[in-house]
Amino acid sequence: MSEHPKLNEWKELATKQMKGKSVESLDWMTPEGFKVKSLYTAEDLENMTSNTLPGMEPYIRGPMATMYAGRPWTIRQYAGFSTAKESNDFYLKGLAAGQKGLSVAFDLATHRGYDSDHPRVSGDIGKAGVAIDSVEDMKILFDGIPLDKMSVSMTMNGAVIPILAGYIVAAEEQGVSHEQLSGTIQNDILKEYLTRNTYIYPPEPSMRIISDIMSFCSKNMPRYNTISISGYHMMEAGANSVLQTAFTMADGVEYVKAAIKSGMDVDAFAPRLSFFFGIGMNFFMDIAMLRAARFLWHRLMSQFNPKNPKSSILRTHCQTSGWSLTEQDPYNNVIRTTLEAMTSVLGGTQSLHTNSFDEAIGLPTDFSARIARNTQIIIQEESQICHVVDPLGGSYYVESLTNSIINEAQKIIDEVEEQGGMAKAIESGMPKMRIEESAARKQARIDQGLDVIVGVNKYKLADEKIDFDVREVPASVRDEQVARLIEIKATRDNAAVKSALENLVDVAKTGGNLLEAALPAARARATVGEISDAMETVFGRFVATTRCISGVYSSEFKGDDTIIEDLKKRTTTFLERQGRRPRLLVTKMGQDGHDRGFKVVASAYADLGFDVDICPMFQTPEEAAKMAIENDVHVVGVSSLAAGHKSLIPSLIEELSKVGGEDIIVIAGGIIPPADYKFLFDAGVKAIFGPGTPITDSADKTMCLLEEKYLT
């Protein structure tokens, strides 16, 4: 590579201005392992694939020739909570205020294929999304929203068959034909086994479900995107930009292979594939990630010899990070979301959701959602960004980062292929372990202050108070849903429901299209739970093995590790005086599958000298209490993310007292509004650690509780 003719002169000038320090001392190592220089020149672009144009292969500069100069990205806010009526009101307000498309968030019971009256989901109804039990709920959800004109995105993977069937039937009863429907169903089950965990069935029948939906929609719903291949949840679980790119692309290849294996022609479905990327605070890296993903998808699709150019074009939705939002100094989140939105736009997204600033504390309110939505509108209509196609095209730095991501992600994709594809790789545990290692390293850097989070580990406020409303979903939502279920079952033709469900079971056993078979059941008012259960009788329900990595958190501490060593000494002292190490059970009750927080905590506490047990996912308070007693633990740590803390944690404490575990210390962490702290303390919780709490701080407090109880 030839150097810029004045590069040495620049180095001399820079060294002089830095009072003798070398320019190389400014180099930065990214979490992806890239060495980033302080200056890039045209010479850094030699032999790179940057000389391309938007709308032309390999699509680095965008999937459309005119991009936002021709049509801005779609403002698509992800929302849903409480009942269908509450969510419908929220949607109508958003559409009136400039939102252009719907993106539906379902509650966790719905994701996992349970009706609202199921005993396992009593703390989950309407909390992290809207509760949908039948077509009747779906009709209310879209009341006053013309489904022939409105693009609807639905984040659903586990219960995808009954939810998509319910949407189609609700549209039919609006007078909207199948071919008029537009939007996207996420339908990405591989990432559920990898990170989010809202699966129902084992991998093989789940892949069949995906193929059946692709087949039905390609024939009957030509405007509808049959899958949104998601890296977002990988990012939220801890994946850096290279891991998100590589594993998302590998998932996509696996779905293409499954569809082709089922007999579909690649050009019949590939043009309707879409992607979903998570955007964090590494501004230029994530811009480069979107560019690299388009290049890689074009390259990877070439192996299937598509004839339609659209089969090789990556189109994507983006969402700003929820994990980057902080409970501390929460108005800072408005700025974070704005930067992440700019990243998405400069990277060339086709649609975008911007998170609300209060989502580290609770569900978004009308006030916070308006700010989030206006963030996009202001960028789109005030910044003048939309007038130029790919304004960062040709940037020495961005193009160099793009090339680095392409090369490193391709290595991981090749590694996945050597294992037999993404499904086999997931079975081996490799992708999940890589993501969890990345998350543990990130947390260790934050806890040391190496990665700055303003208001959390630097520039902290001395006295913080939440001075805005926090949305709370009342327990009465479950009562409303149960009453509706009772009414539906009393007024429907139960013989027709029984016949339709029996036919669905037969199709699951002997073959046929599952979505097509579910439509008569949905029309007859079979519930989401009944349709899911019918398939479960054939496919079974998947139960994952929960594992914990070790050594990563402590190994990431650099220089002064006094805090780590002090905590290790204290756990060793506990061992010497009590005859065993302090034992912690980490649990995540309810149906929320996001496991980054409690996996990182479990890994870090193990590194600090605790004996750590991890509950299986989706436990009830009764099951968690039983495991705590059987494992003879000193502490139960409850991870909460989905607003079920006010019902699930008191229930756990009550169950512990019933089975002789009243002496077990209960601590809690996660997204818990500060206004609820007193309620939990009164219920018996001994310590609460909100988002952003350094693990070393929480471990110190936990040890203080143990030392006070057992060593004094």
XYZ file of C-alpha atoms in Angstrom:
712
model
C 0.000 0.000 0.000
C 1.431 3.398 -0.980
C 1.382 6.139 1.642
C -0.126 9.577 1.310
C 2.719 11.892 0.202
C 2.267 14.131 3.239
C 1.555 11.413 5.811
C 4.958 11.678 7.501
C 4.629 15.442 7.604
C 1.236 15.034 9.333
C 2.723 12.619 11.875
C 5.445 15.111 12.732
C 2.880 17.875 13.169
C 0.639 15.654 15.310
C 3.562 14.497 17.466
C 4.573 18.106 18.046
C 1.017 19.053 19.056
C 0.901 16.039 21.399
C 4.149 17.157 23.064
C 6.202 14.225 21.857
C 3.669 11.372 22.208
C 3.470 9.125 19.164
C 0.421 9.189 16.913
C 0.141 5.427 17.389
C -0.735 6.048 21.056
C -4.108 7.338 19.830
C -4.982 3.999 18.225
C -8.079 2.325 19.676
C -8.996 -1.371 19.902
C -12.709 -1.980 19.332
C -14.757 -4.718 21.052
C -14.687 -6.498 17.679
C -10.883 -6.653 17.873
C -10.215 -4.020 15.191
C -7.325 -1.631 15.625
C -8.699 1.792 14.735
C -6.236 4.477 13.709
C -6.633 8.164 14.436
C -6.419 9.048 10.737
C -7.534 7.339 7.527
C -6.589 8.337 3.989
C -7.412 7.237 0.459
C -4.597 4.703 0.653
C -6.587 2.740 3.243
C -9.185 2.019 0.554
C -6.836 0.303 -1.891
C -8.101 -3.130 -2.987
C -11.462 -2.601 -1.280
C -14.957 -3.026 -2.744
C -16.019 0.567 -2.104
C -16.359 1.716 -5.706
C -20.053 0.965 -6.113
C -23.340 2.859 -6.447
C -26.640 2.699 -4.553
C -29.171 0.249 -5.921
C -26.458 -1.691 -7.743
C -24.778 -4.916 -6.652
C -23.268 -5.615 -4.196
C -25.557 -2.967 -2.631
C -23.080 -1.644 -0.053
C -24.430 1.876 -0.610
C -28.078 0.902 -0.284
C -30.722 -1.381 -1.819
C -32.433 1.422 -3.776
C -30.846 3.769 -6.318
C -32.370 6.946 -4.880
C -32.710 5.833 -1.238
C -34.208 8.615 0.945
C -33.943 11.202 -1.818
C -36.700 9.210 -3.514
C -38.541 7.935 -0.439
C -37.683 8.356 3.259
C -37.468 5.361 5.556
C -40.683 4.200 7.224
C -41.231 5.489 10.765
C -42.447 2.293 12.385
C -42.823 2.489 16.175
C -42.835 -0.845 18.023
C -45.620 -0.758 20.589
C -48.147 -2.837 22.443
C -49.256 -3.216 26.045
C -52.209 -4.098 28.233
C -55.374 -4.950 26.290
C -56.026 -4.740 22.560
C -58.229 -1.690 23.181
C -55.472 0.180 25.061
C -52.943 -0.611 22.338
C -55.360 0.371 19.579
C -55.828 3.793 21.197
C -52.030 4.153 21.380
C -51.647 3.198 17.686
C -54.289 5.659 16.516
C -52.575 8.502 18.386
C -49.217 7.572 16.857
C -50.585 7.402 13.324
C -52.269 10.782 13.766
C -48.907 12.222 14.917
C -46.918 11.147 11.872
C -46.134 7.460 12.349
C -46.267 5.628 8.999
C -46.465 1.932 9.895
C -47.402 -0.331 12.798
C -45.045 -2.652 14.644
C -46.867 -4.822 17.156
C -45.370 -5.969 20.453
C -47.157 -8.978 21.950
C -47.077 -9.937 25.600
C -44.955 -12.852 26.754
C -47.868 -15.214 27.313
C -48.874 -14.743 23.676
C -45.293 -15.264 22.479
C -45.116 -18.563 24.304
C -48.480 -19.814 23.034
C -50.409 -19.543 26.314
C -53.874 -18.078 26.754
C -54.237 -15.425 29.432
C -55.994 -17.843 31.804
C -53.062 -20.291 31.904
C -51.606 -20.616 35.445
C -47.980 -20.289 34.242
C -48.471 -16.742 32.940
C -50.367 -14.978 35.712
C -47.653 -12.306 36.081
C -47.083 -11.696 32.376
C -50.438 -10.612 30.941
C -50.208 -7.313 29.036
C -46.928 -6.360 30.754
C -44.353 -6.376 27.929
C -46.776 -6.222 25.019
C -50.412 -6.575 24.127
C -52.360 -9.658 25.205
C -53.933 -11.483 22.239
C -56.010 -14.593 22.871
C -58.178 -14.817 19.739
C -59.353 -13.173 16.532
C -61.676 -11.022 18.630
C -58.662 -9.389 20.293
C -56.972 -8.985 16.919
C -60.041 -7.212 15.498
C -60.041 -4.761 18.409
C -56.294 -4.213 17.995
C -56.770 -3.017 14.404
C -60.135 -1.306 14.822
C -60.218 1.846 12.675
C -56.936 0.887 10.952
C -57.495 -0.155 7.317
C -55.362 -3.259 6.819
C -55.432 -2.899 3.034
C -53.552 0.407 3.392
C -51.482 0.026 6.576
C -48.231 -1.934 6.648
C -48.174 -4.052 9.808
C -45.037 -5.579 11.299
C -45.519 -8.232 13.975
C -42.720 -9.436 16.225
C -43.765 -13.036 16.672
C -41.855 -16.301 16.419
C -43.067 -18.948 18.856
C -46.845 -18.611 18.377
C -46.423 -17.381 14.825
C -49.063 -19.714 13.325
C -52.060 -18.632 15.486
C -51.024 -14.959 15.460
C -50.583 -14.734 11.687
C -53.798 -16.707 11.197
C -55.614 -14.302 13.536
C -54.287 -11.279 11.621
C -55.386 -12.758 8.284
C -58.882 -13.551 9.599
C -59.229 -10.103 11.201
C -58.379 -8.621 7.793
C -60.923 -10.890 6.075
C -63.598 -9.620 8.442
C -62.581 -6.055 7.540
C -63.208 -7.034 3.904
C -59.484 -7.085 3.064
C -58.235 -9.894 0.822
C -55.025 -11.827 1.453
C -53.200 -10.281 -1.491
C -53.870 -6.746 -0.182
C -52.019 -7.322 3.089
C -48.573 -5.789 3.502
C -46.054 -5.853 6.300
C -43.734 -8.336 7.978
C -43.980 -11.267 10.359
C -40.689 -11.799 12.214
C -40.911 -15.618 12.032
C -37.233 -15.997 13.007
C -37.014 -18.963 15.358
C -33.261 -19.596 15.244
C -32.476 -16.400 17.124
C -34.954 -17.495 19.796
C -32.852 -20.566 20.587
C -29.799 -18.331 20.404
C -30.780 -15.325 22.556
C -34.402 -14.325 23.165
C -35.826 -17.749 24.126
C -39.509 -17.179 23.266
C -39.707 -20.506 21.465
C -42.389 -23.180 21.836
C -41.459 -26.184 19.710
C -38.139 -27.948 19.027
C -35.991 -26.695 16.110
C -37.075 -29.193 13.428
C -40.863 -28.561 13.537
C -40.164 -24.853 14.040
C -38.217 -24.765 10.780
C -41.152 -26.517 9.113
C -43.480 -23.791 10.396
C -41.239 -21.141 8.821
C -41.235 -22.944 5.465
C -45.029 -23.353 5.567
C -45.513 -19.627 6.195
C -43.124 -18.745 3.367
C -44.979 -21.095 1.029
C -48.473 -19.863 1.934
C -47.574 -16.172 1.736
C -45.623 -16.448 -1.526
C -48.772 -17.892 -3.129
C -51.448 -15.813 -1.377
C -49.852 -12.684 0.141
C -47.336 -11.360 -2.414
C -46.909 -7.981 -0.633
C -46.158 -9.555 2.739
C -42.634 -10.206 4.068
C -42.586 -13.743 5.416
C -39.584 -13.475 7.698
C -37.531 -10.777 9.402
C -34.129 -12.254 10.134
C -33.147 -10.618 13.377
C -29.783 -9.613 14.749
C -31.358 -7.132 17.164
C -31.768 -9.583 20.011
C -28.214 -10.826 19.524
C -26.986 -7.256 20.009
C -29.188 -6.857 23.079
C -27.799 -10.138 24.448
C -24.242 -8.820 24.115
C -23.096 -9.507 20.551
C -20.686 -6.985 19.075
C -21.191 -5.750 15.506
C -19.204 -8.573 13.890
C -21.060 -11.291 15.813
C -24.429 -9.683 15.038
C -23.576 -9.507 11.345
C -22.170 -13.021 11.079
C -24.865 -14.877 12.990
C -27.706 -12.923 11.345
C -26.358 -13.729 7.886
C -25.878 -17.375 8.867
C -29.482 -17.548 10.125
C -30.647 -16.142 6.796
C -28.749 -18.764 4.821
C -30.286 -21.499 6.991
C -33.808 -20.246 6.219
C -33.097 -20.073 2.491
C -31.829 -23.651 2.536
C -34.910 -24.813 4.475
C -37.285 -23.158 1.996
C -35.470 -24.627 -1.003
C -35.446 -28.058 0.665
C -39.229 -27.816 1.072
C -39.528 -27.478 -2.700
C -39.749 -23.713 -3.152
C -37.897 -21.857 -5.878
C -35.481 -19.292 -4.443
C -37.010 -16.439 -6.443
C -40.485 -17.303 -5.118
C -39.617 -16.250 -1.566
C -36.212 -14.548 -1.357
C -37.400 -11.109 -2.587
C -39.730 -10.957 0.445
C -37.062 -11.753 3.042
C -36.214 -8.855 5.320
C -33.745 -8.260 8.131
C -33.769 -6.565 11.520
C -30.618 -5.068 13.056
C -29.968 -3.620 16.477
C -28.117 -0.318 16.618
C -25.987 0.606 19.618
C -23.726 3.470 20.615
C -20.700 2.603 18.449
C -21.718 5.152 15.825
C -19.412 4.467 12.868
C -19.071 0.734 13.536
C -22.810 0.141 13.232
C -23.052 2.279 10.099
C -20.375 0.014 8.642
C -22.236 -3.062 9.921
C -25.331 -2.306 7.815
C -23.174 -1.690 4.738
C -21.212 -4.912 5.306
C -24.412 -6.921 5.807
C -25.746 -5.872 2.385
C -22.487 -6.904 0.723
C -22.369 -10.250 2.529
C -25.997 -11.107 1.794
C -25.456 -10.489 -1.913
C -22.368 -12.707 -1.815
C -24.055 -15.479 0.191
C -27.163 -15.568 -2.014
C -25.041 -16.150 -5.123
C -24.627 -19.816 -4.113
C -28.374 -20.331 -4.740
C -28.223 -18.931 -8.310
C -31.240 -16.586 -8.095
C -32.514 -15.129 -11.362
C -34.338 -12.172 -9.790
C -31.897 -9.450 -8.591
C -34.253 -8.678 -5.690
C -33.477 -12.112 -4.248
C -29.976 -10.900 -3.351
C -30.877 -7.485 -1.925
C -30.827 -7.083 1.844
C -33.600 -4.816 3.097
C -33.678 -4.084 6.799
C -35.584 -2.596 9.686
C -33.527 -1.160 12.553
C -34.251 -0.475 16.198
C -32.241 1.623 18.589
C -30.799 -0.279 21.534
C -32.881 -0.939 24.609
C -29.835 -2.175 26.505
C -28.027 1.169 26.080
C -30.842 2.996 27.893
C -30.062 3.809 31.506
C -32.224 4.161 34.586
C -29.739 6.723 35.895
C -30.074 10.283 34.544
C -32.687 8.946 32.080
C -33.079 12.066 29.939
C -29.627 11.218 28.569
C -31.446 8.409 26.763
C -33.043 10.922 24.393
C -29.549 11.789 23.147
C -28.492 8.146 22.946
C -31.542 7.245 20.888
C -30.976 10.227 18.577
C -27.398 9.115 17.879
C -28.519 5.532 17.269
C -31.266 6.751 14.939
C -28.673 8.728 12.973
C -26.531 5.585 12.762
C -29.476 3.634 11.316
C -30.228 6.314 8.742
C -26.635 6.878 7.648
C -26.291 3.095 7.388
C -29.265 2.941 5.007
C -32.160 1.325 6.915
C -35.588 0.895 5.261
C -37.598 1.413 8.436
C -36.799 2.425 11.979
C -38.077 2.213 15.539
C -36.698 4.627 18.115
C -36.918 3.582 21.771
C -38.431 5.866 24.381
C -36.190 7.370 27.038
C -38.074 5.764 29.940
C -37.834 2.137 28.778
C -35.078 1.331 31.294
C -37.716 2.021 33.951
C -41.030 0.896 32.471
C -43.237 0.819 29.401
C -43.247 4.009 27.299
C -45.856 6.633 28.097
C -47.628 8.801 25.527
C -45.190 11.591 26.444
C -41.998 9.553 25.968
C -43.287 7.815 22.841
C -43.975 11.205 21.249
C -40.364 12.271 21.830
C -39.109 8.995 20.344
C -41.339 9.346 17.279
C -40.458 13.021 16.828
C -36.778 12.121 16.898
C -37.283 10.381 13.568
C -39.576 13.041 12.149
C -37.074 15.796 12.956
C -34.177 13.875 11.412
C -36.305 13.152 8.360
C -37.804 16.589 7.835
C -35.415 19.118 9.422
C -31.863 17.786 9.028
C -31.735 17.765 5.180
C -30.117 14.301 5.385
C -32.653 12.819 2.985
C -31.526 14.907 0.007
C -28.281 12.986 -0.633
C -28.015 9.260 -1.307
C -25.549 7.555 1.062
C -23.750 10.685 2.284
C -20.978 8.654 3.983
C -20.133 6.673 0.858
C -16.411 7.014 0.207
C -15.537 7.942 3.799
C -12.051 6.529 4.345
C -12.920 5.444 7.874
C -16.388 4.027 7.192
C -15.284 2.132 4.094
C -12.318 0.673 6.003
C -14.556 -0.431 8.875
C -17.010 -1.924 6.385
C -14.247 -3.987 4.818
C -13.028 -5.156 8.236
C -16.522 -6.325 9.235
C -16.965 -8.119 5.911
C -13.717 -10.030 6.399
C -14.181 -10.926 10.069
C -17.876 -11.813 9.747
C -17.126 -14.042 6.756
C -14.670 -16.042 8.888
C -17.405 -16.726 11.455
C -19.946 -17.567 8.721
C -17.461 -20.061 7.283
C -16.997 -21.558 10.764
C -20.777 -21.982 11.088
C -20.955 -23.665 7.676
C -18.171 -26.064 8.684
C -20.391 -27.156 11.590
C -23.215 -27.935 9.150
C -25.114 -24.645 9.227
C -26.633 -22.435 11.880
C -29.033 -25.032 13.308
C -26.132 -27.402 13.989
C -23.990 -24.563 15.333
C -26.779 -23.576 17.749
C -26.980 -27.193 18.930
C -23.239 -27.099 19.642
C -23.697 -23.943 21.738
C -20.967 -22.042 19.879
C -22.911 -18.897 18.855
C -24.597 -18.500 22.251
C -21.289 -18.895 24.076
C -19.571 -16.303 21.863
C -22.357 -13.797 22.542
C -22.325 -14.451 26.291
C -18.542 -14.029 26.385
C -18.920 -10.706 24.556
C -21.576 -9.592 27.068
C -19.419 -10.520 30.072
C -16.421 -8.650 28.665
C -18.573 -5.578 27.999
C -19.918 -5.606 31.550
C -16.415 -5.897 33.008
C -15.254 -2.894 30.947
C -18.246 -0.851 32.125
C -17.721 -1.822 35.764
C -14.103 -0.624 35.523
C -15.079 2.620 33.793
C -13.131 1.664 30.656
C -16.325 1.976 28.606
C -17.978 5.227 29.681
C -21.723 5.436 30.251
C -22.600 8.981 31.209
C -24.592 9.143 34.419
C -23.754 5.530 35.311
C -19.988 5.217 35.709
C -19.009 8.835 34.992
C -20.604 12.258 35.615
C -23.046 10.660 38.052
C -25.701 12.786 39.719
C -25.350 13.026 43.481
C -29.090 12.901 44.064
C -31.451 11.427 41.502
C -35.227 11.509 41.467
C -37.584 10.190 38.805
C -39.637 13.247 37.866
C -41.846 11.776 35.159
C -44.748 9.353 34.999
C -44.054 5.637 34.628
C -46.663 3.535 32.857
C -47.919 0.603 34.889
C -50.149 -2.168 33.555
C -52.691 -3.147 36.232
C -53.340 -6.747 37.249
C -56.962 -6.237 36.139
C -55.833 -6.694 32.520
C -55.643 -10.436 33.137
C -59.180 -10.406 34.554
C -60.434 -8.646 31.403
C -58.710 -11.159 29.136
C -60.014 -14.138 31.106
C -63.561 -12.748 30.977
C -63.257 -12.344 27.205
C -62.022 -15.935 26.860
C -64.986 -17.221 28.844
C -67.377 -15.245 26.626
C -65.777 -16.461 23.389
C -65.874 -20.106 24.436
C -69.518 -19.774 25.509
C -70.701 -18.203 22.231
C -68.646 -19.975 19.528
C -69.495 -23.205 17.712
C -67.381 -25.562 19.819
C -67.987 -28.497 17.469
C -66.494 -26.465 14.604
C -63.534 -25.529 16.806
C -62.956 -29.169 17.763
C -63.085 -30.289 14.129
C -60.687 -27.562 12.975
C -58.193 -28.332 15.746
C -58.327 -32.061 15.006
C -57.565 -31.300 11.366
C -54.614 -29.122 12.449
C -53.253 -32.001 14.544
C -53.595 -34.309 11.542
C -51.724 -31.871 9.286
C -48.968 -31.564 11.899
C -48.676 -35.366 11.973
C -49.018 -36.277 8.315
C -48.022 -33.186 6.339
C -49.630 -30.192 4.711
C -49.429 -26.454 5.281
C -49.839 -25.558 8.950
C -50.826 -21.920 8.371
C -53.485 -22.935 5.872
C -54.796 -25.526 8.351
C -54.878 -22.981 11.196
C -57.079 -20.488 9.339
C -60.358 -22.447 9.786
C -59.553 -22.829 13.490
C -58.984 -19.074 13.845
C -62.208 -18.325 11.947
C -64.083 -20.642 14.330
C -62.582 -18.656 17.273
C -60.105 -21.250 18.491
C -57.747 -19.416 20.823
C -54.015 -18.807 20.483
C -53.433 -21.331 23.265
C -55.678 -23.966 21.706
C -54.021 -23.692 18.297
C -50.560 -23.795 19.899
C -51.529 -26.765 22.070
C -52.858 -28.679 19.056
C -49.438 -28.507 17.411
C -47.674 -29.173 20.725
C -49.417 -32.547 21.005
C -47.435 -33.565 17.914
C -44.236 -31.502 18.191
C -43.734 -31.273 21.956
C -42.455 -28.192 23.838
C -38.744 -27.374 23.708
C -36.760 -27.088 26.951
C -33.303 -25.531 26.694
C -30.262 -26.412 28.778
C -29.056 -23.380 30.756
C -25.275 -23.071 31.024
C -22.951 -20.500 32.521
C -19.569 -19.379 31.213
C -16.740 -18.813 33.663
C -13.529 -16.816 33.867
C -14.461 -14.204 31.258
C -15.632 -11.408 33.561
C -12.614 -11.519 35.881
C -10.142 -11.942 33.002
C -11.307 -8.659 31.463
C -10.268 -6.623 34.512
C -7.075 -4.733 33.696
C -4.526 -3.189 36.025
C -5.913 -2.599 39.520
C -8.045 -5.622 40.369
C -8.204 -4.870 44.110
C -11.997 -4.977 44.074
C -12.017 -8.454 42.534
C -9.378 -9.767 44.922
C -11.162 -8.299 47.949
C -14.430 -9.997 47.001
C -12.630 -13.303 46.415
C -11.048 -13.048 49.886
C -14.445 -12.420 51.450
C -16.040 -15.438 49.747
C -13.036 -17.538 50.841
C -13.447 -16.325 54.438
C -17.123 -17.309 54.239
C -16.045 -20.771 53.075
C -13.559 -21.130 55.939
C -16.060 -20.101 58.599
C -19.225 -21.737 57.197
C -17.732 -24.834 55.590
C -19.018 -23.947 52.141
C -19.012 -21.034 49.740
C -21.865 -18.526 49.600
C -24.426 -20.139 47.316
C -26.588 -18.078 44.962
C -29.549 -19.196 42.882
C -30.197 -16.885 39.935
C -33.745 -17.060 38.597
C -35.791 -15.373 35.913
C -39.418 -16.217 36.558
C -42.292 -15.772 34.162
C -42.138 -16.004 30.391
C -39.521 -13.341 29.607
C -36.659 -14.941 27.683
C -34.108 -12.113 27.681
C -31.270 -13.730 29.603
C -28.295 -11.365 29.184
C -28.588 -9.819 32.632
C -28.865 -12.917 34.752
C -26.315 -14.852 32.678
C -23.730 -12.062 33.121
C -24.502 -11.859 36.852
C -24.189 -15.633 37.232
C -20.886 -15.691 35.358
C -19.415 -12.757 37.303
C -20.503 -14.017 40.743
C -18.966 -17.419 39.965
C -15.697 -15.651 39.104
C -15.887 -13.850 42.477
C -16.055 -17.106 44.447
C -19.766 -17.795 44.798
C -21.283 -21.177 44.074
C -23.916 -20.275 41.485
C -26.975 -22.235 40.390
C -29.119 -21.086 37.468
C -32.824 -21.846 37.257
C -34.189 -23.132 33.979
C -36.028 -20.479 31.986
C -39.736 -19.755 32.481
C -40.087 -20.987 36.050
C -42.998 -20.222 38.321
C -42.361 -18.859 41.850
C -43.246 -22.309 43.210
C -40.632 -23.998 41.014
C -37.933 -21.434 41.861
C -38.616 -21.815 45.603
C -38.424 -25.607 45.328
C -35.062 -25.388 43.534
C -33.728 -22.951 46.146
C -34.559 -25.408 48.930
C -33.220 -28.453 47.068
C -29.925 -26.648 46.320
C -29.687 -25.286 49.872
C -28.821 -21.759 48.731
C -28.122 -18.730 50.899
C -29.440 -16.188 48.374
C -31.945 -16.092 45.534
C -31.260 -13.382 42.951
C -34.297 -12.529 40.850
C -33.798 -10.945 37.425
C -36.748 -8.833 36.291
C -37.227 -7.235 32.891
C -40.861 -7.546 31.924
C -42.771 -5.700 34.677
C -43.881 -8.824 36.525
C -41.842 -7.984 39.631
C -44.781 -6.862 41.778
C -46.504 -10.215 41.455
C -43.710 -12.740 40.868
C -41.184 -11.662 43.534
C -43.674 -11.467 46.454
C -45.044 -14.850 45.320
C -41.518 -16.308 45.442
C -40.972 -14.998 48.995
C -44.328 -16.427 50.049
C -43.490 -19.818 48.505
C -40.079 -19.871 50.207
C -41.727 -19.346 53.589
C -44.155 -22.207 52.868
C -41.351 -24.709 52.203
C -38.998 -23.736 55.026
C -36.899 -21.186 53.151
C -37.825 -18.079 55.119
C -34.143 -17.541 56.014
C -33.057 -17.393 52.366
C -32.090 -13.857 51.362
C -33.951 -12.553 48.282
C -32.373 -9.833 46.152
C -33.624 -8.410 42.855
C -32.232 -6.640 39.824
C -33.238 -5.411 36.403
C -35.869 -3.005 35.154
C -37.779 -2.148 38.314
C -39.202 1.382 38.642
C -37.740 3.103 41.732
C -41.292 3.882 42.831
C -41.774 0.120 43.312
C -38.718 -0.361 45.532
C -40.586 0.245 48.790
C -43.287 -2.238 47.767
C -40.631 -4.923 47.231
C -38.714 -4.069 50.404
C -41.962 -4.320 52.358
C -42.535 -7.728 50.730
C -39.181 -8.951 52.052
C -36.621 -8.155 49.344
C -33.285 -7.280 50.986
C -31.557 -5.427 48.123
C -32.478 -4.078 44.682
C -29.929 -3.420 41.941
C -31.202 -1.278 39.087
C -29.855 -1.172 35.513
C -26.267 0.061 35.402
C -25.321 -1.213 38.859
C -21.701 -2.468 38.682
C -21.651 -6.178 39.448
C -18.838 -5.604 41.908
C -21.153 -3.217 43.823
C -24.018 -5.709 43.884
C -21.651 -8.513 44.953
C -20.293 -6.307 47.743
C -23.814 -5.574 49.011
C -24.756 -9.262 48.766
C -21.680 -10.242 50.749
C -22.528 -7.607 53.369
C -25.965 -9.200 53.789
C -24.414 -12.669 54.068
C -21.704 -11.557 56.484
C -24.253 -9.818 58.690
C -26.458 -12.915 58.755
C -23.874 -15.674 59.073
C -20.556 -14.228 60.281
C -21.563 -11.820 63.065
